[in-house]
mmCIF file of C-alpha atoms in Angstrom:
data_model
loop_
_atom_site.group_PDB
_atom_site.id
_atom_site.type_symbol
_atom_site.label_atom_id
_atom_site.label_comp_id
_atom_site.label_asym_id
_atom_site.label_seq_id
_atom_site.Cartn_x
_atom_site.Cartn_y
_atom_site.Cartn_z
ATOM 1 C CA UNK A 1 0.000 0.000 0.000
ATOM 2 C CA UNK A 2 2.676 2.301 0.560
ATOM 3 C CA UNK A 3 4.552 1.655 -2.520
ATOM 4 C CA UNK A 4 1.335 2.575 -4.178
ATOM 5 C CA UNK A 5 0.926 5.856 -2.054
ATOM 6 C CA UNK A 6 3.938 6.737 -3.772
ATOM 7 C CA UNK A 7 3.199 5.972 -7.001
ATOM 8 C CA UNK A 8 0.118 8.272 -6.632
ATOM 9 C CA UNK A 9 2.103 11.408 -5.199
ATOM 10 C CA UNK A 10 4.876 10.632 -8.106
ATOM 11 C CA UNK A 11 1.673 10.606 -10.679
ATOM 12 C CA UNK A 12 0.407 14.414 -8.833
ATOM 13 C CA UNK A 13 3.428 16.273 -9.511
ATOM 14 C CA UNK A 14 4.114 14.704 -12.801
ATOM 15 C CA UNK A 15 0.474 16.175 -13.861
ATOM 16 C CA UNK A 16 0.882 19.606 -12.000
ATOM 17 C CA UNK A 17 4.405 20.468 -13.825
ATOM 18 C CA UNK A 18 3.316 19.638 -16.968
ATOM 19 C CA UNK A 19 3.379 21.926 -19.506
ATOM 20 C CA UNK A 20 0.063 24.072 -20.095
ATOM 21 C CA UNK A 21 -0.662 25.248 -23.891
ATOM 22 C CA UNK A 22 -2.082 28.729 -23.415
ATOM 23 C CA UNK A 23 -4.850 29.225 -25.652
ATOM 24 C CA UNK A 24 -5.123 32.706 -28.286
ATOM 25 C CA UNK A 25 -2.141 33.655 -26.947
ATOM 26 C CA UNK A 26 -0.135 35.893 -30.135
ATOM 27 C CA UNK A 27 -1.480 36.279 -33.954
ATOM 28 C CA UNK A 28 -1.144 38.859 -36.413
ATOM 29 C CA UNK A 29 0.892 39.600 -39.244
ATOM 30 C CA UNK A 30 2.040 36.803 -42.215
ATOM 31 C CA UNK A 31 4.843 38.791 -42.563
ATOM 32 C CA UNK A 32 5.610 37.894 -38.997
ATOM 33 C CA UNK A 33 4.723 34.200 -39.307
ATOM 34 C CA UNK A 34 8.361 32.263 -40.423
ATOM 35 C CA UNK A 35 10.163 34.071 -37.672
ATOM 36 C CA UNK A 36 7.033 34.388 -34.614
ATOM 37 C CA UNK A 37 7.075 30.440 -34.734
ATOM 38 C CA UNK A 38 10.423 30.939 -34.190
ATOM 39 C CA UNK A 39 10.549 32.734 -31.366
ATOM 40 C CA UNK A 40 7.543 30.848 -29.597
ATOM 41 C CA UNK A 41 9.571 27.082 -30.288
ATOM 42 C CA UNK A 42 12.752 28.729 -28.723
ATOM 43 C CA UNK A 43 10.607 30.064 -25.986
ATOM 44 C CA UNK A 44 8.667 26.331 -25.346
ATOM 45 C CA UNK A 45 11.853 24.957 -25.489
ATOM 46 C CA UNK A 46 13.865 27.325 -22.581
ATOM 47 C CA UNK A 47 10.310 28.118 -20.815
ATOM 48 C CA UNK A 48 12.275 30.561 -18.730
ATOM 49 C CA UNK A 49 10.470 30.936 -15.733
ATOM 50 C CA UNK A 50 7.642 29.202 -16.742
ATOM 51 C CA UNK A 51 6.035 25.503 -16.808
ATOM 52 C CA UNK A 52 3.374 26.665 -19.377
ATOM 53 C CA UNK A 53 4.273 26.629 -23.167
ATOM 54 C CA UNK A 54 3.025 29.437 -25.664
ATOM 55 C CA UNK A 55 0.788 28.408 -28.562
ATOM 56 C CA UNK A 56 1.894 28.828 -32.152
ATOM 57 C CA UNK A 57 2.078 32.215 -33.731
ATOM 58 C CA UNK A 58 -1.396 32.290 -35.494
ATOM 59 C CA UNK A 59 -0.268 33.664 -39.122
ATOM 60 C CA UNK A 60 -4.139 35.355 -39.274
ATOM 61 C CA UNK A 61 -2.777 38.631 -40.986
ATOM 62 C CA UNK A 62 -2.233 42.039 -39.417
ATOM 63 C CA UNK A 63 -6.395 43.366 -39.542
ATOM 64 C CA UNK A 64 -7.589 39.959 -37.998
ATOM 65 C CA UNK A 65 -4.819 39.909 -35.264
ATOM 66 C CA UNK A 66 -5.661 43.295 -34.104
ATOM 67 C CA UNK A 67 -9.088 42.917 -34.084
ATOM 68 C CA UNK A 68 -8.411 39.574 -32.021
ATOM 69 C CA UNK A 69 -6.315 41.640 -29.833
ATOM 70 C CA UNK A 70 -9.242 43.981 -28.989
ATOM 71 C CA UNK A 71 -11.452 41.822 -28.237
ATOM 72 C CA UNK A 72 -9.490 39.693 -26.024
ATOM 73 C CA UNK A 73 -8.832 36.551 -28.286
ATOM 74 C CA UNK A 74 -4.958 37.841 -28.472
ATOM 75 C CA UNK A 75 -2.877 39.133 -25.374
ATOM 76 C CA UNK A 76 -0.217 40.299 -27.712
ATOM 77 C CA UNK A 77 -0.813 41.058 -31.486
ATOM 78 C CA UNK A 78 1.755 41.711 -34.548
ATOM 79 C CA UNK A 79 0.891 43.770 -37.341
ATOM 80 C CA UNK A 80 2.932 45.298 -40.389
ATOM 81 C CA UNK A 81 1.230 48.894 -39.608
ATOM 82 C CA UNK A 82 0.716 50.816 -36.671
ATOM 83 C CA UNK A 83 -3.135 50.738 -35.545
ATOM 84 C CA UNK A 84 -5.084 53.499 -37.181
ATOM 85 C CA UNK A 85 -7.281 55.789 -34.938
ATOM 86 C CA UNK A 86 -10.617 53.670 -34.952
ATOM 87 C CA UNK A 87 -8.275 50.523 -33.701
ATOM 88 C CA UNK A 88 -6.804 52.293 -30.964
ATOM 89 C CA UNK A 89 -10.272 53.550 -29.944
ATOM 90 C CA UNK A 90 -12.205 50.044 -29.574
ATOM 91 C CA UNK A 91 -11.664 47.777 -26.910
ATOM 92 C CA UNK A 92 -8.197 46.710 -25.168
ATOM 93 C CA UNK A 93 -6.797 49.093 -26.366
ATOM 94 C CA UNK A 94 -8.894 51.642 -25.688
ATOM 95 C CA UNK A 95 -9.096 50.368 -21.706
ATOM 96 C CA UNK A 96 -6.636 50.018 -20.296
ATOM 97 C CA UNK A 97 -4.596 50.878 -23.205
ATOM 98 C CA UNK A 98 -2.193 49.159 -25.398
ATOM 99 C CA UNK A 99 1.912 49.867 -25.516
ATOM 100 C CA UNK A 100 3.020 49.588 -29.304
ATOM 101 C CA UNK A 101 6.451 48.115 -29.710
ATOM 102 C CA UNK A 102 8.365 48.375 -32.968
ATOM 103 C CA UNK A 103 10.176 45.152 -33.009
ATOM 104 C CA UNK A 104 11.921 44.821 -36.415
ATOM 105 C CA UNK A 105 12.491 46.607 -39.414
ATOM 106 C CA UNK A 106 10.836 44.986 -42.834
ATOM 107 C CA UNK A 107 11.136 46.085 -46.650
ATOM 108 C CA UNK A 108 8.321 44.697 -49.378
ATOM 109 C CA UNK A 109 8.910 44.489 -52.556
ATOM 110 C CA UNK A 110 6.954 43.237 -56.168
ATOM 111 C CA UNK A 111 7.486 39.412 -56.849
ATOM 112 C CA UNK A 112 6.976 38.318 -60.884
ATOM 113 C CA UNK A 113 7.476 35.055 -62.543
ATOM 114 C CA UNK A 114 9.821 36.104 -65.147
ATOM 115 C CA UNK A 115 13.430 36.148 -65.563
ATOM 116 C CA UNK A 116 15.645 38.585 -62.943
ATOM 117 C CA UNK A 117 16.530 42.242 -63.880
ATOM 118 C CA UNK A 118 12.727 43.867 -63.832
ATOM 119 C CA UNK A 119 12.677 47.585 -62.777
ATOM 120 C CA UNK A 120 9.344 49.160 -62.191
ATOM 121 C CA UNK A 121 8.019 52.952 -61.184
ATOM 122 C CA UNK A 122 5.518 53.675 -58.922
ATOM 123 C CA UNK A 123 2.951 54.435 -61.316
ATOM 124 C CA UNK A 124 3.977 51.191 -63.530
ATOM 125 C CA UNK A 125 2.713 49.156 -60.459
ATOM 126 C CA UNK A 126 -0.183 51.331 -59.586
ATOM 127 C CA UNK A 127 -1.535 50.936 -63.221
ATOM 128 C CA UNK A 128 -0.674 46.870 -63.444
ATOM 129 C CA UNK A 129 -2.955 46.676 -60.346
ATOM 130 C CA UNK A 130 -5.785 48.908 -61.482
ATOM 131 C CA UNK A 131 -5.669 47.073 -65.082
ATOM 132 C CA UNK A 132 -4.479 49.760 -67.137
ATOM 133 C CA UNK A 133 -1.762 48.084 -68.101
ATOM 134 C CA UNK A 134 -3.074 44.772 -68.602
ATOM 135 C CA UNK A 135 -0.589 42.962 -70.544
ATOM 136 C CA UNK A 136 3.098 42.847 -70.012
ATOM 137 C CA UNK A 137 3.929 44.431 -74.216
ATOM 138 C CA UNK A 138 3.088 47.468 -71.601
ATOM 139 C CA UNK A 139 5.658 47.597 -69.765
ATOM 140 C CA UNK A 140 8.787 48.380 -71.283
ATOM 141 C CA UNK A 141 11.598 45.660 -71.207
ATOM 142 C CA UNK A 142 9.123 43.136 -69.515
ATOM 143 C CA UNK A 143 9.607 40.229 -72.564
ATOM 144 C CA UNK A 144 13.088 40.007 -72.495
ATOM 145 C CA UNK A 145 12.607 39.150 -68.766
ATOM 146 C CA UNK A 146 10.045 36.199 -70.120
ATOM 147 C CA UNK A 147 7.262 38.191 -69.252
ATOM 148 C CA UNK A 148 4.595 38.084 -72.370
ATOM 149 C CA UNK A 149 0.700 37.959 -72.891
ATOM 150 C CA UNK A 150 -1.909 38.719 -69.834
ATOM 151 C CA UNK A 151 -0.479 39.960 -66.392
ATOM 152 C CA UNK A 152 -1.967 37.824 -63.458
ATOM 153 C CA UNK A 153 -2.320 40.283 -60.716
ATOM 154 C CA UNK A 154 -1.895 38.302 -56.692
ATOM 155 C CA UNK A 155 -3.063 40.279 -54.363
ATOM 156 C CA UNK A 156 -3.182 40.153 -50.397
ATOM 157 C CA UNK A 157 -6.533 40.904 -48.659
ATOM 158 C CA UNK A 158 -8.546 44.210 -48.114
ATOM 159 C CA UNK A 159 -7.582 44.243 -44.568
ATOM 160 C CA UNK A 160 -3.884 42.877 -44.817
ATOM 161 C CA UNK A 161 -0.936 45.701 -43.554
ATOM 162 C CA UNK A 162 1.113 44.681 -46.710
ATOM 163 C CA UNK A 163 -1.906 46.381 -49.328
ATOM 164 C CA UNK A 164 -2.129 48.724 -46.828
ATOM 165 C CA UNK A 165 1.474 49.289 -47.005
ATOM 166 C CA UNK A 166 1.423 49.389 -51.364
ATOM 167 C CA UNK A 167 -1.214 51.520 -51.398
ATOM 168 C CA UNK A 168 0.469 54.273 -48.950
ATOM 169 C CA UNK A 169 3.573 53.893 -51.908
ATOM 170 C CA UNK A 170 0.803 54.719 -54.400
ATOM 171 C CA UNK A 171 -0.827 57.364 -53.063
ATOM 172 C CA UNK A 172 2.819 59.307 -52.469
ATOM 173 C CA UNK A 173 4.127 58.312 -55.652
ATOM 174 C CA UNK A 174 2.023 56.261 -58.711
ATOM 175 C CA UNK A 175 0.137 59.129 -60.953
ATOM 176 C CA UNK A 176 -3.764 58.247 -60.813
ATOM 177 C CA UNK A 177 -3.697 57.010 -57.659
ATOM 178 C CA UNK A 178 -6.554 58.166 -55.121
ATOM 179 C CA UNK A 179 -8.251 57.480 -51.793
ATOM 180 C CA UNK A 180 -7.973 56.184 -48.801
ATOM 181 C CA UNK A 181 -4.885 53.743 -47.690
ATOM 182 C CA UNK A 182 -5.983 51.408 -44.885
ATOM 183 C CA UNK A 183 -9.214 49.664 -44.678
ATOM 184 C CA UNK A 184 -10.597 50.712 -47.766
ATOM 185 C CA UNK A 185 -10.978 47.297 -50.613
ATOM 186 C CA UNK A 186 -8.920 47.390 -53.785
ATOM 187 C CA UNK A 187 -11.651 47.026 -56.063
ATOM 188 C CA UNK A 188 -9.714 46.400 -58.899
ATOM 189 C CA UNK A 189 -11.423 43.935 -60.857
ATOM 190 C CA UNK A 190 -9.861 40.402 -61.633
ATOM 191 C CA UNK A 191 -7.589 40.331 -58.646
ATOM 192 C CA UNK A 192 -6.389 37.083 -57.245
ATOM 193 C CA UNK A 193 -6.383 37.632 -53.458
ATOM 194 C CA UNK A 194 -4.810 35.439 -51.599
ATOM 195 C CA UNK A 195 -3.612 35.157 -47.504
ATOM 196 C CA UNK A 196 -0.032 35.135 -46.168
ATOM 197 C CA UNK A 197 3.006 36.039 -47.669
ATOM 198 C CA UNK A 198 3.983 32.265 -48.846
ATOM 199 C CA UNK A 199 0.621 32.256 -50.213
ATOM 200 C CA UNK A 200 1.095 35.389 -52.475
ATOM 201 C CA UNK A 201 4.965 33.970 -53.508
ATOM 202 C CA UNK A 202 3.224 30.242 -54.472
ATOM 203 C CA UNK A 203 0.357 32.003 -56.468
ATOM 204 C CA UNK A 204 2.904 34.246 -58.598
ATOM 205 C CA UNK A 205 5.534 30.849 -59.133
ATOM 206 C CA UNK A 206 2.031 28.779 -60.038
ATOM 207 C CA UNK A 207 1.386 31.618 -63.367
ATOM 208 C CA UNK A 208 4.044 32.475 -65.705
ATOM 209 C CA UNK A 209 3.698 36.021 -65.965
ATOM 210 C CA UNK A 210 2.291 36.591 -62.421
ATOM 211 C CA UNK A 211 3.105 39.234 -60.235
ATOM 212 C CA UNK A 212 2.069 39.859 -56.498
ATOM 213 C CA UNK A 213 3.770 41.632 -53.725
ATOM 214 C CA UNK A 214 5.043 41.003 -50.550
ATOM 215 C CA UNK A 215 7.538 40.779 -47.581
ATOM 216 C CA UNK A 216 11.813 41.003 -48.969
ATOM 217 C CA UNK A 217 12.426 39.304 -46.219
ATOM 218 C CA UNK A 218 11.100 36.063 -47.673
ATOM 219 C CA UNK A 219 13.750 35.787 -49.838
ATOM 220 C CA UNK A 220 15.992 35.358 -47.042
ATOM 221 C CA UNK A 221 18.339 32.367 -46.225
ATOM 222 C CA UNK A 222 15.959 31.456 -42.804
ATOM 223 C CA UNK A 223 12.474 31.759 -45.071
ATOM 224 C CA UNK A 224 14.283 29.871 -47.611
ATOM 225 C CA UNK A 225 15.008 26.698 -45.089
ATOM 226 C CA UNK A 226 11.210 26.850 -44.021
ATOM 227 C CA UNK A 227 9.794 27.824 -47.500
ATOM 228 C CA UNK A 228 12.512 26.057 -50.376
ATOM 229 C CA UNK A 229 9.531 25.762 -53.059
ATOM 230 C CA UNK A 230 10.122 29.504 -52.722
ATOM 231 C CA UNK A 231 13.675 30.333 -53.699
ATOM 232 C CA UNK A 232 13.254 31.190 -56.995
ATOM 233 C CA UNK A 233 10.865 34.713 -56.711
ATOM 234 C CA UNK A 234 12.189 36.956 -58.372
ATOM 235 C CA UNK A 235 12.030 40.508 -56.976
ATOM 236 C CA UNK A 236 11.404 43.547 -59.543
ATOM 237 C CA UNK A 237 13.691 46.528 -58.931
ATOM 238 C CA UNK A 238 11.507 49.647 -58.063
ATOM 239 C CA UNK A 239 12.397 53.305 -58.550
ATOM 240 C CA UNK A 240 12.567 55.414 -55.072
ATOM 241 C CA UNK A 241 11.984 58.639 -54.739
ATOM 242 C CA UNK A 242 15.271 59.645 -55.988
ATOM 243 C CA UNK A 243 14.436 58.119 -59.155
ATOM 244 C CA UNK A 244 16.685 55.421 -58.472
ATOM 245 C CA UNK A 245 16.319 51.692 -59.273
ATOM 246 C CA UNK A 246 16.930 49.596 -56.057
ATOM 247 C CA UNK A 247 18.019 46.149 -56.794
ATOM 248 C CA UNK A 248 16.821 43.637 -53.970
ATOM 249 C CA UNK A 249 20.385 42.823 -52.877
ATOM 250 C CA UNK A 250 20.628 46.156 -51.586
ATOM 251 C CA UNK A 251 17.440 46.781 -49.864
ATOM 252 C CA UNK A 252 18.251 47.977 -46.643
ATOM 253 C CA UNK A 253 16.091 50.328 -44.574
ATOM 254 C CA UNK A 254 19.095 53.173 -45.109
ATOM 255 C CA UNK A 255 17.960 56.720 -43.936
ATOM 256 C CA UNK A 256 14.051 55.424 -44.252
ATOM 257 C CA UNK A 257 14.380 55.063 -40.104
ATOM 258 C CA UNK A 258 13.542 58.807 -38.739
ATOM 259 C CA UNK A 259 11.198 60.015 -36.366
ATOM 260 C CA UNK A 260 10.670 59.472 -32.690
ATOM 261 C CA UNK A 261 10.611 56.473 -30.592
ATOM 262 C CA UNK A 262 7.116 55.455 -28.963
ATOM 263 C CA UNK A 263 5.733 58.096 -27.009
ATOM 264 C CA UNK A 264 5.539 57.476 -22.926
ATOM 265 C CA UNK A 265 1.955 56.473 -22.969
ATOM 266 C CA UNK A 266 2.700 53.366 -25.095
ATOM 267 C CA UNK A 267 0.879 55.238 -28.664
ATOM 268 C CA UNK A 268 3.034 55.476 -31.524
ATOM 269 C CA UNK A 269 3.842 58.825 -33.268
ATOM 270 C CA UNK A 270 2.951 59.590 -37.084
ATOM 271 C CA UNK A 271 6.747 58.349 -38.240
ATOM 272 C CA UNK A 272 6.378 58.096 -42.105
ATOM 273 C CA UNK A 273 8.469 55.158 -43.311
ATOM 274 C CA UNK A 274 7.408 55.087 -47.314
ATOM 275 C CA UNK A 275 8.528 56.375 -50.271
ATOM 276 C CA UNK A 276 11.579 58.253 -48.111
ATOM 277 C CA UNK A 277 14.829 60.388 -49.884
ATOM 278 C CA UNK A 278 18.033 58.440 -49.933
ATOM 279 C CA UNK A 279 19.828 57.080 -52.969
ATOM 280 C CA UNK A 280 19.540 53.869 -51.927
ATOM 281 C CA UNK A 281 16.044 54.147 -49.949
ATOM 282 C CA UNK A 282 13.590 51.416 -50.414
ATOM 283 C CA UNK A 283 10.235 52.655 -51.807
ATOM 284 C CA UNK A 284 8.512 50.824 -49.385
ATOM 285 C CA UNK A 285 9.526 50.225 -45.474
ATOM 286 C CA UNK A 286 7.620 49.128 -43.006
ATOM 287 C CA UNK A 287 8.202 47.609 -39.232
ATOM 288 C CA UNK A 288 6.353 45.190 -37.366
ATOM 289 C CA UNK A 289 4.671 46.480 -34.132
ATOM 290 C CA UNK A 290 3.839 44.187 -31.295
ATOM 291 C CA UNK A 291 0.707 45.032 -29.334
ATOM 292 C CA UNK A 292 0.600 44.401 -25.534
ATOM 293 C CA UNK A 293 -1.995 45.811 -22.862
ATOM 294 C CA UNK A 294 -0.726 48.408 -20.560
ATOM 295 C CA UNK A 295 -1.922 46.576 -17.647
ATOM 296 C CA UNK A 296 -2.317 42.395 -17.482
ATOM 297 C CA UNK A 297 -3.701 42.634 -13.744
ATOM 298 C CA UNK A 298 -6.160 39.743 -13.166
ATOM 299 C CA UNK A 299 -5.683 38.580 -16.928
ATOM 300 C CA UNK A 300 -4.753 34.755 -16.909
ATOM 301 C CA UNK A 301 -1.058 34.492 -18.805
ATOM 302 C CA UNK A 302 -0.431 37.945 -18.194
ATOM 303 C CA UNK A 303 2.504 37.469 -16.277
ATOM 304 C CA UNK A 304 3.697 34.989 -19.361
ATOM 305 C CA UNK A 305 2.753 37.532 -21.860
ATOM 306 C CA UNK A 306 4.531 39.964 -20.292
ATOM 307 C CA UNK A 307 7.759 38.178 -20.250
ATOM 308 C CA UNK A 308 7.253 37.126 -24.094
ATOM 309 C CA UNK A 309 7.324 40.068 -24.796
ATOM 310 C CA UNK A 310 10.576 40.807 -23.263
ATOM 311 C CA UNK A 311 11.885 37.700 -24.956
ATOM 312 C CA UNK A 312 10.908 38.571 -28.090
ATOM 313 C CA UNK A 313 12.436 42.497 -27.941
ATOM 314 C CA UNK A 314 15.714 40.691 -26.935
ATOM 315 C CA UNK A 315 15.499 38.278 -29.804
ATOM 316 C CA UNK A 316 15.641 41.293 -32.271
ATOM 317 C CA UNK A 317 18.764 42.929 -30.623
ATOM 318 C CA UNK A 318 20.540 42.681 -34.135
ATOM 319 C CA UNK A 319 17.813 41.980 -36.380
ATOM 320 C CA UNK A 320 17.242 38.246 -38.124
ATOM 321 C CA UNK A 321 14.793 36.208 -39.314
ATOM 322 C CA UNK A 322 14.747 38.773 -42.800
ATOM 323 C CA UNK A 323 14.118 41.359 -40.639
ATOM 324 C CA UNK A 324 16.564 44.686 -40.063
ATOM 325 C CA UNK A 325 17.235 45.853 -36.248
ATOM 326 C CA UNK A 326 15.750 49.226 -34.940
ATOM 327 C CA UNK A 327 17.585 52.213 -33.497
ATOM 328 C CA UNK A 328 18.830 51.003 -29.588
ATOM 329 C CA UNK A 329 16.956 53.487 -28.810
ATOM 330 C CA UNK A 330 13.790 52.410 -29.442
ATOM 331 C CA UNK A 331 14.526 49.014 -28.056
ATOM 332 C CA UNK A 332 15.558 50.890 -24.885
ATOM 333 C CA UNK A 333 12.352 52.703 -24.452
ATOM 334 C CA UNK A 334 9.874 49.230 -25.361
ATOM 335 C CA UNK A 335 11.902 47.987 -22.788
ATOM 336 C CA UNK A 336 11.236 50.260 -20.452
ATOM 337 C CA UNK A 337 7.371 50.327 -21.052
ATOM 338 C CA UNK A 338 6.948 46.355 -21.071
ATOM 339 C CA UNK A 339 8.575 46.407 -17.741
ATOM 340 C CA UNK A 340 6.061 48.517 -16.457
ATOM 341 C CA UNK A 341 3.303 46.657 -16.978
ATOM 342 C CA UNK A 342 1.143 45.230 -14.098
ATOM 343 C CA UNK A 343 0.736 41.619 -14.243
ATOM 344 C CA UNK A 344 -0.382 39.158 -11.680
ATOM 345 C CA UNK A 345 -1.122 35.723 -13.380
#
């Protein structure tokens, strides 16, 4: 009987260390997807601090994740935009507010199933997208790049931060362009929309001729590993606002990083990323902001989420994952605001 007492106390702590799955923990972005599972199997694997394990990244795309955050399904969110003024005024983070951090530096580009060596304006892209130009004999040195006949147009969804991010592009630079960037449809007829950034780069290989955009990043030697059906995008060279062709290789986000850290409160400041001076300035840079309530008091995983997020700031200390680091700055004053947040469970 006593050997079996012990069996039964052995059996009770086995079951109360355990690891817990938390459930809705973190979703947002695609862009964010390769490296947020990343960071979360790292993160299972050390558990520092922690029995409890944190779910996969949910690749849901930047609009769903911040709506999910809002409502509560998410305790942190990821998106390739800062919230606009009608997210920050609905639920969390509304009350009791939400701390933006800007975790990592990311440059998108136009993807095409051609041959390398495509350079495109501003307004060459605009008017592919809004069917003006509807076959490639319209754009000029397109068919010795392979490109000939009908141009399939991929697009990303209504609500995704990467349209939101091509569109803000367009409306600084592509002639014809107007309206609204973020939350408004692209009602472009004949668009293939599609979900995720792997989903936009497997559409455009799938259709000779095909072009889409999405993340650089992808086309990096970690996204490659996960992704190697992918390796052979081809990235079109866009003119910046210098009037200057930027080849992939040297995307970088260059003098595109000005304006001012998060303010105290945890908001994030009108800093302009897109379609910035510099000779070597990508058209088109963006960062991915985390999204963490100001106070987890009483919230169950707070305490975990609060520590992920910590992990996670860390992890980007010198960029990775196809991502460029910010200013040590910035990373010194997200520090300083996920440290003091409340949390109790």
């Amino acid at each position: 009987m006593a050997h079996s007492s012990a069996n039964l106390i052995v059996t009770i702590l086995i079951v109360s260390f355990a690891s817990q799955a938390l459930a809705g923990f973190m979703g947002g972005a695609s862009t964010f997807a390769p490296a947020g599972a990343a960071i979360v199997a790292k993160w299972n694997k050390a558990k520092p601090g922690f029995s409890q394990d944190v779910v996969a990244y949910d690749s849901v795309g930047s609009g769903t994740g911040i709506t999910g955050f809002n409502s509560g399904t998410y305790l942190i969110a990821v998106s390739d935009d800062p919230m606009t003024a009608a997210q920050e005024g609905a639920g969390f983070s509304a009350s009791p507010g939400k701390i933006t951090v800007p975790l990592c530096v990311s440059t998108f580009g136009f993807f095409y199933n051609g041959k390398p060596g495509l350079v495109l304006t501003a307004t060459q892209s605009y008017q592919i997208y809004s069917g003006t130009i509807a076959t490639w004999a319209g754009v000029a040195g397109a068919s010795a790049k392979g490109l000939t006949g009908a141009i399939t147009r991929v697009a990303r969804s209504d609500k995704s931060g990467s349209t939101a991010i091509v569109k803000t592009m367009w409306s600084k630079a592509a002639t014809g362009f107007s309206g609204a960037t973020d939350g408004v449809a692209l009602t472009f007829d004949g668009l293939s929309k599609v979900e995720g950034t792997s989903a936009v780069c497997a559409a455009v290989l799938a259709t000779k001729g095909a072009i889409g955009y999405a993340f650089t990043g992808g086309c990096s030697t970690v996204y490659n590993k996960r992704n190697p059906n992918l390796k052979n995008r081809v990235i079109a060279s866009l003119k910046n606002a210098n009037g200057v062709a930027v080849a992939p290789p040297s995307w970088s986000p260059g003098s595109a990083l000005t304006g001012s850290p998060p303010a105290a409160d945890g908001s994030w400041a009108a800093v302009d990323f897109i379609w910035k001076a510099g000779a070597k300035t990508p058209p088109m840079v963006s960062m991915e902001f985390a999204f963490i309530r100001k106070s987890l008091t009483g919230v169950t995983g707070g305490k975990i989420a609060k520590a992920f997020m910590q992990y996670m700031i860390g992890s980007f200390a010198k960029g990775g994952y196809g991502f460029s680091a910010t200013p040590a700055a910035w990373k010194s004053k997200s520090i300083t605001m996920v440290n003091a947040i409340a949390a109790d469970k």
